[in-house]
N, CA and C of each residue as an Amber inpcrd file, in Angstrom:
protein
   597
  91.8580000  62.4510000 104.5550000  91.8240000  63.8910000 104.2800000
  90.5010000  64.2510000 103.5970000  89.8710000  65.3170000 104.0820000
  88.5770000  65.6970000 103.5230000  88.7600000  66.3390000 102.1560000
  87.6460000  66.4030000 101.3930000  87.6880000  67.0550000 100.0760000
  88.0730000  68.5170000 100.2220000  87.5890000  69.1230000 101.3270000
  87.9060000  70.5370000 101.5550000  89.4020000  70.7400000 101.7940000
  89.9980000  69.8320000 102.5750000  91.4440000  69.9090000 102.8210000
  92.2270000  69.7060000 101.5220000  91.7660000  68.7360000 100.7300000
  92.3940000  68.4870000  99.4350000  92.3940000  69.7370000  98.5740000
  91.2320000  70.3910000  98.5380000  91.0700000  71.6050000  97.7370000
  92.0020000  72.7040000  98.2460000  92.0340000  72.8660000  99.5800000
  92.8900000  73.8970000 100.1830000  94.3510000  73.6300000  99.8540000
  94.7700000  72.3590000  99.9450000  96.1770000  72.0220000  99.6890000
  96.5370000  72.2210000  98.2200000  95.6450000  71.8350000  97.3240000
  95.9580000  71.9920000  95.8960000  95.9650000  73.4730000  95.5210000
  95.0650000  74.2610000  96.1450000  95.0440000  75.7090000  95.8930000
  96.3360000  76.3550000  96.3850000  96.7590000  75.9710000  97.5920000
  98.0010000  76.5240000  98.1480000  99.1920000  76.1410000  97.2840000
  99.2440000  74.8700000  96.8620000 100.3680000  74.4050000  96.0400000
 100.4270000  75.1610000  94.7140000  99.2550000  75.4090000  94.1290000
  99.2180000  76.1320000  92.8570000  99.7000000  77.5690000  93.0260000
  99.2390000  78.2140000  94.1020000  99.6390000  79.5970000  94.3550000
 101.1450000  79.6830000  94.6060000 101.6700000  78.7640000  95.3980000
 103.1020000  78.7620000  95.7010000 103.9100000  78.5480000  94.4140000
 103.4310000  77.6560000  93.5620000 104.1060000  77.4350000  92.2750000
 104.1450000  78.6960000  91.4320000 103.0390000  79.4370000  91.4440000
 102.9740000  80.6620000  90.6270000 103.8260000  81.7920000  91.2030000
 104.1120000  81.7250000  92.5060000 104.9850000  82.7330000  93.1140000
 106.4360000  82.5670000  92.6610000 106.7890000  81.3830000  92.2000000
 108.1390000  81.1160000  91.6480000 109.2640000  81.5590000  92.5840000
 109.1270000  81.2110000  93.8440000 110.1940000  81.5220000  94.7870000
 110.1100000  82.8940000  95.4290000 109.1450000  83.7160000  94.9880000
 109.0220000  85.0670000  95.5630000 108.2610000  85.0290000  96.8900000
 108.6510000  85.8660000  97.8410000 107.8740000  85.9730000  99.0790000
 106.6410000  86.8690000  98.8830000 105.6780000  86.7260000  99.7780000
 104.5680000  87.6770000  99.9010000 104.9650000  88.6250000 101.0190000
 105.0390000  89.9250000 100.7190000 105.4910000  90.9010000 101.7090000
 104.3280000  91.8220000 102.0760000 104.0390000  91.9070000 103.3740000
 102.9640000  92.7760000 103.8560000 103.5450000  94.1040000 104.3190000
 102.9580000  95.1920000 103.8240000 103.3880000  96.5330000 104.2120000
 102.1740000  97.2830000 104.7570000 102.4430000  98.3540000 105.5050000
 101.3540000  99.1580000 106.0610000 101.7590000  99.7520000 107.3920000
 100.8930000 100.5980000 107.9120000 101.1800000 101.2740000 109.1730000
 101.1010000 100.3210000 110.3580000 101.7110000 100.7500000 111.4660000
 101.5650000 100.0060000 112.7140000 100.0740000  99.8800000 113.0320000
  99.6740000  98.7000000 113.4700000  98.2700000  98.4940000 113.7970000
  97.4290000  97.9840000 112.6390000  98.0350000  97.8890000 111.4510000
  97.2710000  97.4050000 110.2880000  97.0360000  95.8980000 110.3590000
  97.8090000  95.2070000 111.1910000  97.6040000  93.7660000 111.3540000
  98.5450000  92.9150000 110.5290000  99.7080000  93.4860000 110.1700000
 100.6260000  92.7580000 109.2850000 101.0720000  91.4270000 109.9040000
 101.3710000  91.4390000 111.2020000 101.8150000  90.2040000 111.8560000
 100.6510000  89.2300000 112.0260000  99.5370000  89.7140000 112.5580000
  98.3920000  88.8280000 112.8210000  97.8330000  88.2330000 111.5290000
  97.6700000  89.0670000 110.5080000  97.1440000  88.5850000 109.2210000
  98.2050000  87.7240000 108.5330000  99.4520000  88.1740000 108.6060000
 100.5410000  87.4330000 107.9650000 100.6540000  86.0120000 108.4810000
 100.5200000  85.8530000 109.7940000 100.5820000  84.4980000 110.3830000
  99.4910000  83.6000000 109.7980000  98.3020000  84.1570000 109.6290000
  97.1850000  83.3540000 109.1190000  97.3390000  83.0350000 107.6370000
  97.8490000  83.9970000 106.8660000  98.1180000  83.7340000 105.4450000
  99.1490000  82.6170000 105.3260000 100.2200000  82.7260000 106.1200000
 101.2840000  81.7090000 106.0880000 100.7410000  80.3380000 106.4770000
  99.9180000  80.2960000 107.5180000  99.3660000  79.0180000 107.9780000
  98.4670000  78.4060000 106.9010000  97.6420000  79.2410000 106.2680000
  96.7220000  78.7470000 105.2370000  97.4800000  78.1750000 104.0430000
  98.6600000  78.7370000 103.7570000  99.4520000  78.2950000 102.6020000
 100.5800000  77.3380000 102.9910000 100.6530000  76.9970000 104.2880000
 101.7450000  76.1430000 104.8090000 103.1210000  76.7160000 104.4550000
 103.2610000  78.0230000 104.6410000 104.5230000  78.7200000 104.3730000
 105.1280000  79.2280000 105.6800000 106.4530000  79.4530000 105.6970000
 107.0470000  80.0880000 106.8770000 106.5370000  81.5220000 107.0080000
 106.3980000  81.9760000 108.2650000 106.0610000  83.3840000 108.5230000
 107.2570000  84.0520000 109.1850000 107.6470000  85.2030000 108.6690000
 108.7710000  85.9640000 109.2280000 108.2970000  87.3900000 109.5060000
 108.6630000  87.9030000 110.6660000 108.3850000  89.2990000 111.0230000
 109.7310000  90.0250000 111.0110000 109.8820000  91.0210000 110.1340000
 111.1940000  91.6640000 110.0000000 111.6250000  92.3480000 111.2980000
 110.6670000  92.9180000 112.0560000 111.0300000  93.5460000 113.3340000
 111.6250000  92.5140000 114.2900000 111.0240000  91.3270000 114.3170000
 111.5350000  90.2580000 115.1790000 112.9490000  89.8510000 114.7460000
 113.1510000  89.7680000 113.4310000 114.4870000  89.4100000 112.9040000
 115.5170000  90.4800000 113.2720000 115.1060000  91.7490000 113.2220000
 116.0130000  92.8500000 113.5800000 116.3720000  92.7580000 115.0610000
 115.3750000  92.4710000 115.8980000 115.6330000  92.3480000 117.3430000
 116.5670000  91.1770000 117.6320000 116.3860000  90.0820000 116.8980000
 117.2540000  88.9130000 117.0870000 118.6880000  89.2370000 116.6630000
 118.8190000  89.9070000 115.5000000 120.1470000  90.2270000 114.9700000
 120.8890000  91.2160000 115.8700000 120.1620000  92.1780000 116.4370000
 120.8060000  93.2400000 117.2190000 120.8300000  92.9510000 118.7190000
 120.0480000  91.9320000 119.1350000 119.8840000  91.6130000 120.5610000
 119.3400000  92.8150000 121.3390000 118.5390000  93.6320000 120.6580000
 117.8860000  94.7770000 121.3020000 116.4450000  94.8490000 120.8010000
 115.5750000  95.4760000 121.5990000 114.1990000  95.6720000 121.1400000
 114.1570000  96.8580000 120.1800000 113.0700000  96.9480000 119.4120000
 112.9280000  98.0780000 118.4780000 112.9680000  99.4140000 119.2340000
 112.2040000  99.5820000 120.3350000 112.3070000 100.8580000 121.0770000
 113.7230000 101.1580000 121.5520000 114.4660000 100.1210000 121.9950000
 115.8540000 100.3300000 122.4450000 116.7360000 100.7840000 121.2880000
 116.5410000 100.1770000 120.1080000 117.3290000 100.5750000 118.9330000
 117.0640000 102.0360000 118.5620000 115.7850000 102.4170000 118.5690000
 115.4230000 103.8100000 118.2670000 116.0920000 104.7590000 119.2560000
 116.0310000 104.3770000 120.5350000 116.5490000 105.2590000 121.5820000
 118.0650000 105.3870000 121.5010000 118.7520000 104.2780000 121.2600000
 120.2170000 104.2920000 121.2880000 120.8290000 104.8340000 119.9950000
 120.2420000 104.4650000 118.8460000 120.8820000 104.7970000 117.5650000
 120.1060000 105.7950000 116.7060000 118.8240000 106.0180000 117.0400000
 118.0230000 106.9400000 116.2330000 117.3890000 106.2320000 115.0480000
 116.4440000 106.9080000 114.4240000 115.6770000 106.2690000 113.3500000
 116.5300000 105.9850000 112.1180000 117.4730000 106.8680000 111.7860000
 118.2760000 106.6860000 110.5680000 119.0750000 105.3900000 110.6220000
 119.7590000 105.1640000 111.7470000 120.5380000 103.9340000 111.9030000
 119.6370000 102.7020000 111.9170000 118.4830000 102.8590000 112.5680000
 117.5390000 101.7330000 112.6100000 117.0990000 101.3630000 111.1970000
 116.7750000 102.3660000 110.3720000 116.3120000 102.0960000 109.0010000
 117.4100000 101.4210000 108.1670000 118.6600000 101.7890000 108.4120000
 119.7730000 101.1600000 107.6800000 119.8710000  99.6760000 108.0390000
 119.7280000  99.3770000 109.3350000 119.7450000  97.9770000 109.7790000
 118.5440000  97.2300000 109.1960000 117.3840000  97.8630000 109.2430000
 116.1630000  97.2610000 108.6990000 116.3260000  96.9330000 107.2140000
 116.9390000  97.8540000 106.4780000 117.1590000  97.6450000 105.0380000
 118.0140000  96.4040000 104.7930000 119.0880000  96.2550000 105.5730000
 119.9840000  95.0940000 105.4060000 119.2580000  93.7920000 105.7300000
 118.4770000  93.7980000 106.8010000 117.7700000  92.5770000 107.2180000
 116.7310000  92.1770000 106.1720000 115.9490000  93.1390000 105.6880000
 114.9150000  92.8110000 104.6990000 115.5440000  92.3510000 103.3870000
 116.6450000  92.9760000 102.9800000 117.3350000  92.5610000 101.7500000
 117.7480000  91.0900000 101.8570000 118.2070000  90.6840000 103.0400000
 118.5940000  89.2740000 103.2590000 117.3620000  88.3590000 103.2190000
 116.2910000  88.7810000 103.8800000 115.0890000  87.9480000 103.9630000
 114.4340000  87.7350000 102.5940000 114.5470000  88.7200000 101.7150000
 113.9290000  88.6100000 100.3840000 114.5390000  87.4790000  99.5530000
 115.7320000  87.0350000  99.9550000 116.4220000  85.9620000  99.2170000
 116.1270000  84.5800000  99.7920000 115.2510000  84.5210000 100.7930000
 115.0070000  83.2500000 101.4800000 113.8590000  82.4450000 100.8700000
 113.4430000  82.7880000  99.6620000 112.4180000  81.9990000  98.9840000
 111.0060000  82.3790000  99.3800000 110.0440000  81.5460000  98.9830000
 108.6380000  81.8520000  99.2120000 108.2920000  81.7190000 100.6880000
 107.8150000  82.8050000 101.2440000 107.4230000  82.8910000 102.6460000
 106.4690000  84.0760000 102.7550000 105.9130000  84.2760000 103.9290000
 105.1230000  85.4820000 104.1890000 105.9500000  86.3470000 105.1260000
 106.2290000  87.5700000 104.6900000 107.1050000  88.4830000 105.4290000
 106.3330000  89.7370000 105.8200000 106.2080000  89.9790000 107.1190000
 105.5980000  91.2150000 107.6240000 106.7100000  92.2170000 107.8930000
 106.5660000  93.4360000 107.3820000 107.6000000  94.4620000 107.5610000
 107.1240000  95.5470000 108.5210000 108.0820000  96.2530000 109.1080000
 107.7500000  97.3810000 109.9730000 107.1020000  98.5040000 109.1710000
 106.3850000  99.3700000 109.8620000 105.6210000 100.4260000 109.1910000
 106.4430000 101.3520000 108.3160000 107.7140000 101.5870000 108.6830000
 108.5370000 102.5110000 107.9160000 109.3910000 101.8550000 106.8440000
 109.4020000 100.5270000 106.8010000 110.3190000  99.8180000 105.8940000
 110.0930000 100.1870000 104.4310000 108.8430000 100.2220000 104.0050000
 108.5030000 100.4680000 102.5950000 108.7790000 101.9210000 102.1960000
 109.0020000 102.7870000 103.1930000 109.3070000 104.1960000 102.9060000
 110.7530000 104.3770000 102.4600000 111.6020000 103.3920000 102.7610000
 113.0040000 103.4480000 102.3430000 113.0750000 103.1130000 100.8520000
 113.6690000 104.0090000 100.0600000 113.6700000 103.8360000  98.5960000
 114.2810000 102.5060000  98.1660000 115.4290000 102.1510000  98.7650000
 116.1110000 100.9100000  98.3780000 115.2960000  99.6830000  98.7940000
 114.7570000  99.7270000 100.0050000 113.9480000  98.5950000 100.4820000
 112.7120000  98.4330000  99.6180000 112.0500000  99.5470000  99.3110000
 110.8300000  99.4970000  98.4850000 111.1420000  98.9410000  97.0950000
 112.2300000  99.3950000  96.5010000 112.6140000  98.9130000  95.1660000
 112.8880000  97.4100000  95.1960000 113.5670000  96.9470000  96.2480000
 113.8800000  95.5210000  96.3670000 112.6060000  94.6900000  96.5290000
 111.6750000  95.1810000  97.3620000 110.4110000  94.4620000  97.5700000
 109.6110000  94.4100000  96.2720000 109.5250000  95.5400000  95.5690000
 108.7350000  95.5830000  94.3310000 109.3370000  94.6890000  93.2490000
 110.6610000  94.5410000  93.2840000 111.3340000  93.7380000  92.2610000
 111.3140000  92.2410000  92.5860000 111.4280000  91.9100000  93.8790000
 111.6820000  90.5140000  94.2560000 110.5150000  89.8180000  94.9500000
 109.4200000  90.5230000  95.1950000 108.3270000  89.9410000  95.9810000
 106.9800000  90.3500000  95.3950000 105.9230000  89.7870000  95.9560000
 104.5740000  90.2940000  95.7120000 104.1860000  91.0590000  96.9710000
 103.9590000  92.3630000  96.8280000 103.7210000  93.2150000  97.9900000
 102.2260000  93.4800000  98.1760000 101.8010000  93.4300000  99.4380000
 100.4000000  93.6500000  99.7940000 100.3290000  94.7440000 100.8420000
  99.6190000  95.8320000 100.5260000  99.3920000  96.9030000 101.5020000
  98.1200000  96.5940000 102.2660000  98.2510000  96.4250000 103.5790000
  97.0810000  96.3100000 104.4480000  96.6790000  97.7280000 104.8420000
  95.6260000  98.2110000 104.2340000  95.1940000  99.6050000 104.4090000
  94.0940000  99.6670000 105.4620000  94.2490000 100.5650000 106.4170000
  93.2570000 100.6910000 107.4860000  92.9200000 102.1550000 107.7070000
  91.7190000 102.4080000 108.2220000  91.3600000 103.7990000 108.5310000
  91.9170000 104.1790000 109.9050000  91.8360000 105.4680000 110.2070000
  92.4690000 106.0060000 111.4180000  91.9040000 105.3740000 112.6860000
  90.5790000 105.2510000 112.7760000  89.9710000 104.7140000 113.9950000
  90.4110000 103.2690000 114.2430000  90.4830000 102.4770000 113.1710000
  90.9240000 101.0810000 113.3080000  92.3450000 101.0330000 113.8430000
  93.2340000 101.8410000 113.2490000  94.6380000 101.8500000 113.6720000
  94.7810000 102.2820000 115.1240000  94.1060000 103.3750000 115.4940000
  94.2500000 103.8880000 116.8610000  93.6900000 102.9090000 117.8810000
  92.5810000 102.2530000 117.5370000  91.9940000 101.2760000 118.4440000
  92.9560000 100.1380000 118.7500000  93.8090000  99.8200000 117.7940000
  94.7600000  98.7120000 117.9770000  96.0510000  99.1570000 118.6420000
  96.6290000 100.2660000 118.1720000  97.9790000 100.6190000 118.6570000
  97.9770000 101.1640000 120.0780000  96.8660000 101.7370000 120.5120000
  96.8620000 102.3070000 121.8600000  96.8470000 101.2250000 122.9370000
  96.6520000  99.9620000 122.5230000  96.6970000  98.8580000 123.4830000
  98.1380000  98.4490000 123.7940000  99.0910000  98.9110000 122.9630000
 100.4930000  98.5060000 123.1430000 101.3500000  99.7330000 123.4520000
 102.3700000  99.5150000 124.2560000 103.2410000 100.6330000 124.6560000
 104.5920000 100.5980000 123.9500000 104.7400000  99.7520000 122.9090000
 106.0670000  99.5820000 122.2860000 106.1390000 100.2420000 120.9120000
 105.4820000 101.3960000 120.7540000 105.4720000 102.0900000 119.4700000
 106.2910000 103.3760000 119.5820000 107.5770000 103.3510000 119.2120000
 108.4330000 104.5290000 119.4000000 107.8890000 105.7940000 118.7360000
 107.2810000 105.6550000 117.5600000 106.8180000 106.8510000 116.8440000
 105.5720000 107.4650000 117.4710000 104.9220000 106.7530000 118.4010000
 103.7020000 107.2800000 119.0160000 103.9240000 107.7770000 120.4360000
 105.1830000 107.8510000 120.8520000 105.4580000 108.3760000 122.1890000
 105.3790000 109.9030000 122.1220000 104.1560000 110.3970000 121.9740000
 103.9410000 111.8350000 121.7950000 102.7180000 112.2420000 122.6000000
 102.5560000 113.5580000 122.7520000 101.4010000 114.0630000 123.5110000
 100.0960000 113.8520000 122.7490000 100.1810000 113.8470000 121.4170000
  98.9640000 113.7200000 120.6020000  99.1400000 112.5770000 119.6000000
  99.0840000 111.3150000 120.0780000  99.3620000 110.1810000 119.1830000
  98.4190000 110.1120000 117.9750000  97.1730000 110.5360000 118.1420000
  96.2370000 110.4870000 117.0130000  96.6990000 111.4220000 115.8900000
  97.1790000 112.6070000 116.2790000  97.6870000 113.5680000 115.2840000
  98.9340000 113.0180000 114.6020000  99.7930000 112.3300000 115.3880000
 100.9980000 111.7110000 114.8150000 100.5910000 110.6550000 113.7920000
  99.6060000 109.8340000 114.1460000  99.1490000 108.7820000 113.2320000
  98.5520000 109.3920000 111.9560000  97.7750000 110.4650000 112.1190000
  97.1890000 111.1370000 110.9390000  98.2840000 111.6430000 110.0100000
  99.3400000 112.1990000 110.5980000 100.4540000 112.7070000 109.7890000
 101.1510000 111.5510000 109.0670000 101.3560000 110.4480000 109.7830000
 101.9860000 109.2710000 109.1670000 101.1530000 108.7750000 107.9890000
  99.8400000 108.7650000 108.1520000  98.9480000 108.3250000 107.0670000
  99.0950000 109.2380000 105.8520000  99.1300000 110.5450000 106.0980000
  99.2510000 111.5110000 105.0020000 100.5430000 111.3140000 104.2200000
 101.6330000 111.0820000 104.9500000 102.9490000 110.9290000 104.3130000
 103.1010000 109.5530000 103.6640000 102.6650000 108.5250000 104.3680000
 102.9870000 107.1640000 103.9430000 101.9770000 106.5310000 102.9820000
 100.7050000 106.8910000 103.0690000  99.7190000 106.1920000 102.2440000
  99.9820000 106.3050000 100.7400000 100.4060000 107.4800000 100.2300000
 100.7150000 107.5300000  98.7840000 101.8570000 106.5970000  98.3880000
 102.7880000 106.3390000  99.3160000 103.9160000 105.4400000  99.0330000
 103.4700000 103.9820000  99.1560000 102.7100000 103.6770000 100.2050000
 102.1820000 102.3150000 100.3540000 101.3630000 101.9170000  99.1220000
 100.7280000 102.9130000  98.5010000  99.8760000 102.6420000  97.3290000
 100.6780000 102.0940000  96.1480000 102.0150000 102.1760000  96.2180000
 102.8520000 101.6080000  95.1530000 102.9420000 100.0800000  95.2500000
 102.4540000  99.5110000  96.3570000 102.4670000  98.0430000  96.5110000
 101.6480000  97.4080000  95.3910000 101.9500000  96.1570000  95.0950000
 101.2540000  95.4500000  94.0140000  99.7590000  95.3300000  94.2730000
  99.3940000  95.1480000  95.5300000  98.0140000  94.8270000  95.9100000
  97.6360000  95.6660000  97.1270000  96.3830000  96.1160000  97.1850000
  95.8580000  96.7750000  98.3780000  94.6760000  95.9640000  98.9090000
  94.7190000  95.6430000 100.1990000  93.5970000  94.9540000 100.8550000
  93.1640000  95.8060000 102.0360000  91.8750000  96.1250000 102.1010000
  91.3520000  96.9400000 103.1990000  91.2240000  96.0690000 104.4440000
  91.9470000  96.4470000 105.5000000  91.8210000  95.7230000 106.7600000
  90.9070000  96.5260000 107.6790000  90.1850000  95.8270000 108.5310000
  89.1510000  96.4550000 109.3470000  88.8550000  95.5340000 110.5230000
  87.9020000  95.9240000 111.3550000  87.5610000  95.0810000 112.5080000
  86.6870000  93.9190000 112.0570000  87.3400000  92.9650000 111.4530000
  86.7080000  91.7540000 110.9400000  87.5920000  90.6000000 111.3990000
  87.0760000  89.3900000 111.4070000  87.8950000  88.2520000 111.8180000
  89.1490000  88.1690000 110.9560000  90.2700000  87.8540000 111.5970000
  91.5540000  87.8410000 110.8820000  91.5570000  86.8190000 109.7510000
  90.8510000  85.7140000 109.9690000  90.8020000  84.6810000 108.9280000
  90.1660000  85.2150000 107.6490000  89.1970000  86.1020000 107.8090000
  88.5110000  86.6670000 106.6300000  89.4540000  87.5910000 105.8630000
  90.1790000  88.4470000 106.5970000  91.1410000  89.3430000 105.9330000
  92.2440000  88.5160000 105.2680000  92.7000000  87.4700000 105.9580000
  93.7590000  86.6060000 105.3940000  93.2820000  85.9750000 104.0940000
  92.0450000  85.5160000 104.0610000  91.4830000  84.9240000 102.8350000
  91.4120000  85.9640000 101.7160000  91.0810000  87.2050000 102.0760000
  91.0370000  88.2790000 101.0730000  92.4400000  88.5540000 100.5160000
  93.4510000  88.4670000 101.3750000  94.8360000  88.6470000 100.9140000
  95.2090000  87.5370000  99.9300000  94.9000000  86.2920000 100.2860000
  95.2440000  85.1560000  99.4200000  94.5240000  85.2850000  98.0700000
  93.2430000  85.6190000  98.1110000  92.4770000  85.7770000  96.8610000
  93.0390000  86.9060000  96.0060000  93.4580000  87.9920000  96.6640000
  94.0260000  89.1310000  95.9310000  95.3590000  88.7640000  95.2840000
  96.1740000  87.9640000  95.9870000  97.4560000  87.5130000  95.4160000
  97.1900000  86.6010000  94.2160000  96.2200000  85.7130000  94.3510000
  95.8560000  84.8390000  93.2250000  95.4340000  85.6610000  92.0120000
  94.5820000  86.6650000  92.2480000  94.0930000  87.5060000  91.1450000
  95.2380000  88.2810000  90.5100000  96.1430000  88.8090000  91.3470000
  97.2910000  89.5730000  90.8440000  98.1830000  88.6960000  89.9690000
  98.4830000  87.4960000  90.4370000  99.3400000  86.5870000  89.6640000
  98.6490000  86.1590000  88.3740000  97.3400000  85.9670000  88.4360000
  96.5810000  85.6240000  87.2310000  96.6320000  86.7280000  86.1980000
  96.4980000  87.9760000  86.6660000  96.5860000  89.1340000  85.7570000
  97.9580000  89.2220000  85.1160000  99.0050000  88.9740000  85.9210000
 100.3690000  89.0230000  85.3960000 100.5900000  87.9720000  84.3250000
 100.0510000  86.7650000  84.5690000 100.2050000  85.6930000  83.5910000
  99.4720000  86.0230000  82.2920000  98.3040000  86.6560000  82.4210000
  97.5380000  87.0770000  81.2420000  98.3060000  88.1220000  80.4570000
  98.9220000  89.0780000  81.1990000  99.7270000  90.1180000  80.5350000
 100.8700000  89.4950000  79.7500000 101.5480000  88.5160000  80.3650000
 102.6830000  87.8690000  79.6770000 102.1940000  87.1250000  78.4380000
 101.0600000  86.4540000  78.5650000 100.5200000  85.6900000  77.4190000
 100.1180000  86.6290000  76.2800000  99.5370000  87.7820000  76.6350000
  99.1200000  88.7610000  75.6230000 100.3170000  89.4550000  74.9950000
 101.3890000  89.6170000  75.8200000 102.5670000  90.3390000  75.3430000
 103.4070000  89.4900000  74.4390000
């Protein structure tokens, strides 16, 4: 094993120890890269990666667009809340959540209490460049998807800002953003430990 690998493993082990069983939860709008960045953070730390949308689809045996169409957003959010509440008890992992999950008061309170939350913040052009490549976005099935996204940003960004950490995501290599997330989590946990020591 190289010295670099040794360093990476000891850094990951230290960070995981400081998390004390809490998951790292990624929040943000569709297209922010929660799944892509989350996978890389998990791989770098040798942690499981879970995507809450995937878990919801597995539990319901339906796709997210099908759930929206059949049951509506309210029922979908209730199911999402139950699934995320269960996942938060599964120990230290990296959990990517759907764009609307953190907007639910109960889900947000549970994440803030039981996890370290990271908002992947992106500008409008970055988000639109990514989401328009996919056709599975129920909230963007509109005549003016850019206007819909702008409205979502206006409503959701002040709430996402309640996350423990904010990392600016952009058109940069995913490994670089993932490293910024890991460094930000380390800094956040270090600050918390300092606060406890001072208190």
